[in-house]
PDB file of C-alpha atoms in Angstrom:
ATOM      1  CA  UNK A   1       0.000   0.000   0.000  1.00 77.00           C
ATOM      2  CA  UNK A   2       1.419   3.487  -0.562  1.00 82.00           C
ATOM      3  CA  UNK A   3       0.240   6.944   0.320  1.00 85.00           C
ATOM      4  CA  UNK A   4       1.647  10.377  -1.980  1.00 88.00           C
ATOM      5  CA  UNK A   5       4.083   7.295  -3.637  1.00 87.00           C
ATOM      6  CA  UNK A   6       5.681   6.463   0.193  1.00 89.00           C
ATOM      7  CA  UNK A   7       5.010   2.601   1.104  1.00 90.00           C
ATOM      8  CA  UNK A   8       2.465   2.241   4.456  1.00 91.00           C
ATOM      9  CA  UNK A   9       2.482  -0.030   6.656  1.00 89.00           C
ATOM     10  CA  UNK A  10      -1.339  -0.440   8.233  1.00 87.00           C
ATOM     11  CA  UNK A  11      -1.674  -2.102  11.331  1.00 89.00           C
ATOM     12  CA  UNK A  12      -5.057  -2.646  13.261  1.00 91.00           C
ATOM     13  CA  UNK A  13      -5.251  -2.645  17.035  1.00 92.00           C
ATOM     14  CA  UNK A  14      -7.694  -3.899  19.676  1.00 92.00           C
ATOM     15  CA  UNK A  15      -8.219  -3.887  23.350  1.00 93.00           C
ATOM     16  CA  UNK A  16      -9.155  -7.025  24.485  1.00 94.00           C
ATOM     17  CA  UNK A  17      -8.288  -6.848  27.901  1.00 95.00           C
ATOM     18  CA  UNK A  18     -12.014  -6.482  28.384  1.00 95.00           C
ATOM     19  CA  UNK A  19     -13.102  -9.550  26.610  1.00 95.00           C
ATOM     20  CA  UNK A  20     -10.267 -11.402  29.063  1.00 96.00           C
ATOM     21  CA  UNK A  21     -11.492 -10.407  31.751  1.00 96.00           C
ATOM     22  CA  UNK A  22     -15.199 -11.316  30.885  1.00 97.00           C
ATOM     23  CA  UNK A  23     -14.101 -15.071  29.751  1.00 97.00           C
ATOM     24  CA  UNK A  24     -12.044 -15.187  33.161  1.00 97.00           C
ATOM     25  CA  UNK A  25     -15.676 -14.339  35.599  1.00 97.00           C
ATOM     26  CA  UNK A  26     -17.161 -16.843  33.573  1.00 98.00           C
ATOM     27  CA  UNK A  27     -14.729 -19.617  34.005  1.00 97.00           C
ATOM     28  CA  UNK A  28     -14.847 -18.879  37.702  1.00 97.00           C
ATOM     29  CA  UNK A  29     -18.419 -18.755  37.647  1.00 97.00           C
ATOM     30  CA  UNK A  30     -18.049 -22.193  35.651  1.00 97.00           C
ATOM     31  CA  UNK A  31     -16.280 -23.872  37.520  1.00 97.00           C
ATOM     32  CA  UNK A  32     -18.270 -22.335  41.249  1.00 96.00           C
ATOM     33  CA  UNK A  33     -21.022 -24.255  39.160  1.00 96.00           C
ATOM     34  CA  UNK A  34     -19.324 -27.271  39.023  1.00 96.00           C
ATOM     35  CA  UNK A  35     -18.531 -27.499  42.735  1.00 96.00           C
ATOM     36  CA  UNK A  36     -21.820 -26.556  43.978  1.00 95.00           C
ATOM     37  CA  UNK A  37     -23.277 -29.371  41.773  1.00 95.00           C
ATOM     38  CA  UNK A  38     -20.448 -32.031  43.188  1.00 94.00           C
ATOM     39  CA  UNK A  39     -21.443 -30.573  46.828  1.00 93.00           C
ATOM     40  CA  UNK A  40     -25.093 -31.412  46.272  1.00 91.00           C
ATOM     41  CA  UNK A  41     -24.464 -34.556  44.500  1.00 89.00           C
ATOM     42  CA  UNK A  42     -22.386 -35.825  47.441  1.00 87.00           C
ATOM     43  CA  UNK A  43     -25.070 -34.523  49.913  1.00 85.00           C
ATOM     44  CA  UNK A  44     -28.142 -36.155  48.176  1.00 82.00           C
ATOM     45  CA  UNK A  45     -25.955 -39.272  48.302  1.00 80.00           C
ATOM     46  CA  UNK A  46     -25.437 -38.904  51.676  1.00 74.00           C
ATOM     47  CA  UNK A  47     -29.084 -38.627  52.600  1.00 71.00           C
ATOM     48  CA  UNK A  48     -30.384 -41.181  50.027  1.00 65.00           C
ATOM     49  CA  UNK A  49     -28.229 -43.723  52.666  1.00 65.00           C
ATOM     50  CA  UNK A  50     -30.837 -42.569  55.477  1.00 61.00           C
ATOM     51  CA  UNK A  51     -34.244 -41.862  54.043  1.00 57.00           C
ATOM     52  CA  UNK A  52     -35.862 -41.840  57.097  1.00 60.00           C
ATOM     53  CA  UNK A  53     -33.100 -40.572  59.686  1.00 57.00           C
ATOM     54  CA  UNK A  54     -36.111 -39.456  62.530  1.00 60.00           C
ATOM     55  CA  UNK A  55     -38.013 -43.016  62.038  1.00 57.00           C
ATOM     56  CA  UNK A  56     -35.019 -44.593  63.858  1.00 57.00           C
ATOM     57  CA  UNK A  57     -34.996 -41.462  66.291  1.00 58.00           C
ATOM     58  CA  UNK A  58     -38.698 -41.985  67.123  1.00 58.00           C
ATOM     59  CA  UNK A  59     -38.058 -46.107  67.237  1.00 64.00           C
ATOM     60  CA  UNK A  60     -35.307 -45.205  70.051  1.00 67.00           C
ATOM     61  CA  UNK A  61     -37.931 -42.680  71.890  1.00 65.00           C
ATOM     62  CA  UNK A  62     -40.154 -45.368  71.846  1.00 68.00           C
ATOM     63  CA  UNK A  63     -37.856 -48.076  73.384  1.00 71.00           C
ATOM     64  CA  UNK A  64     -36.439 -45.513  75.909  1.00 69.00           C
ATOM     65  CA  UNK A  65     -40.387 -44.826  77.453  1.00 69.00           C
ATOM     66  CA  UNK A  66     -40.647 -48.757  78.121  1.00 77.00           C
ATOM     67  CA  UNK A  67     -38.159 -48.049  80.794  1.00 77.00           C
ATOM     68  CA  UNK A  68     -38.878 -45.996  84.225  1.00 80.00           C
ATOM     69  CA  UNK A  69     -37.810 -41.982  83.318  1.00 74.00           C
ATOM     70  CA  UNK A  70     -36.776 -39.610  85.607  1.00 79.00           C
ATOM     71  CA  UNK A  71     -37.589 -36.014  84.752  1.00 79.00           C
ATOM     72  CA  UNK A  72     -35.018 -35.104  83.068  1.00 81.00           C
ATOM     73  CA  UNK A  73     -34.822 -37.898  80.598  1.00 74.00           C
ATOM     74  CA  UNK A  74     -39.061 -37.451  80.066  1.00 71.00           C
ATOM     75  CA  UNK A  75     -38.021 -33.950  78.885  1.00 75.00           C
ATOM     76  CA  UNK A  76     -35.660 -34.782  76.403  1.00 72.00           C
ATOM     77  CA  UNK A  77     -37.752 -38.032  74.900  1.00 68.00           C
ATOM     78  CA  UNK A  78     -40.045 -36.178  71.359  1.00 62.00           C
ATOM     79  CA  UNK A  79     -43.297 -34.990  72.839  1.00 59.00           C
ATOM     80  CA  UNK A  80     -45.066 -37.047  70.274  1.00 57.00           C
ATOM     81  CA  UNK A  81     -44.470 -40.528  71.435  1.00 51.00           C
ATOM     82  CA  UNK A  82     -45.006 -38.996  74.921  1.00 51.00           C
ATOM     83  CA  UNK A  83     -49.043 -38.078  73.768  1.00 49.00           C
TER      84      UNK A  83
END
């Protein structure tokens, strides 16, 4: 390319420091995804194991009122299988 018969050189510039920074959030944001999904994965593992975690509770409660309470021990026993 030449300009008045003198050879140009064009060049063509961008900032992309913006469009960096944008693809950077979203790979964090990715991968906070990610680990929030692994963190409930592994906790609705965990309580698939133990569908029924207060049955077993209320199956103790009910064992532990066959037994002479004192006070103390009536008090901390669910007030449902007291009723």
């Amino acid at each position: 390319m030449q300009l008045e018969g003198k050879p140009v050189i064009q060049a063509i510039m961008r900032d992309v420091s913006v469009r960096r920074a944008t693809e950077a959030a979203k790979e964090a944001a990715r991968e906070a995804a990610l680990q929030m999904a692994r963190a409930k994965s592994e906790f609705v593992a965990n309580v698939s194991q133990n569908p029924h975690p207060d049955a077993r509770h209320l199956g103790m409660s009910g064992l532990l009122l066959k037994t002479p309470l004192d006070g103390r021990q009536r008090d901390t026993c669910p007030p449902e299988k007291l009723g």
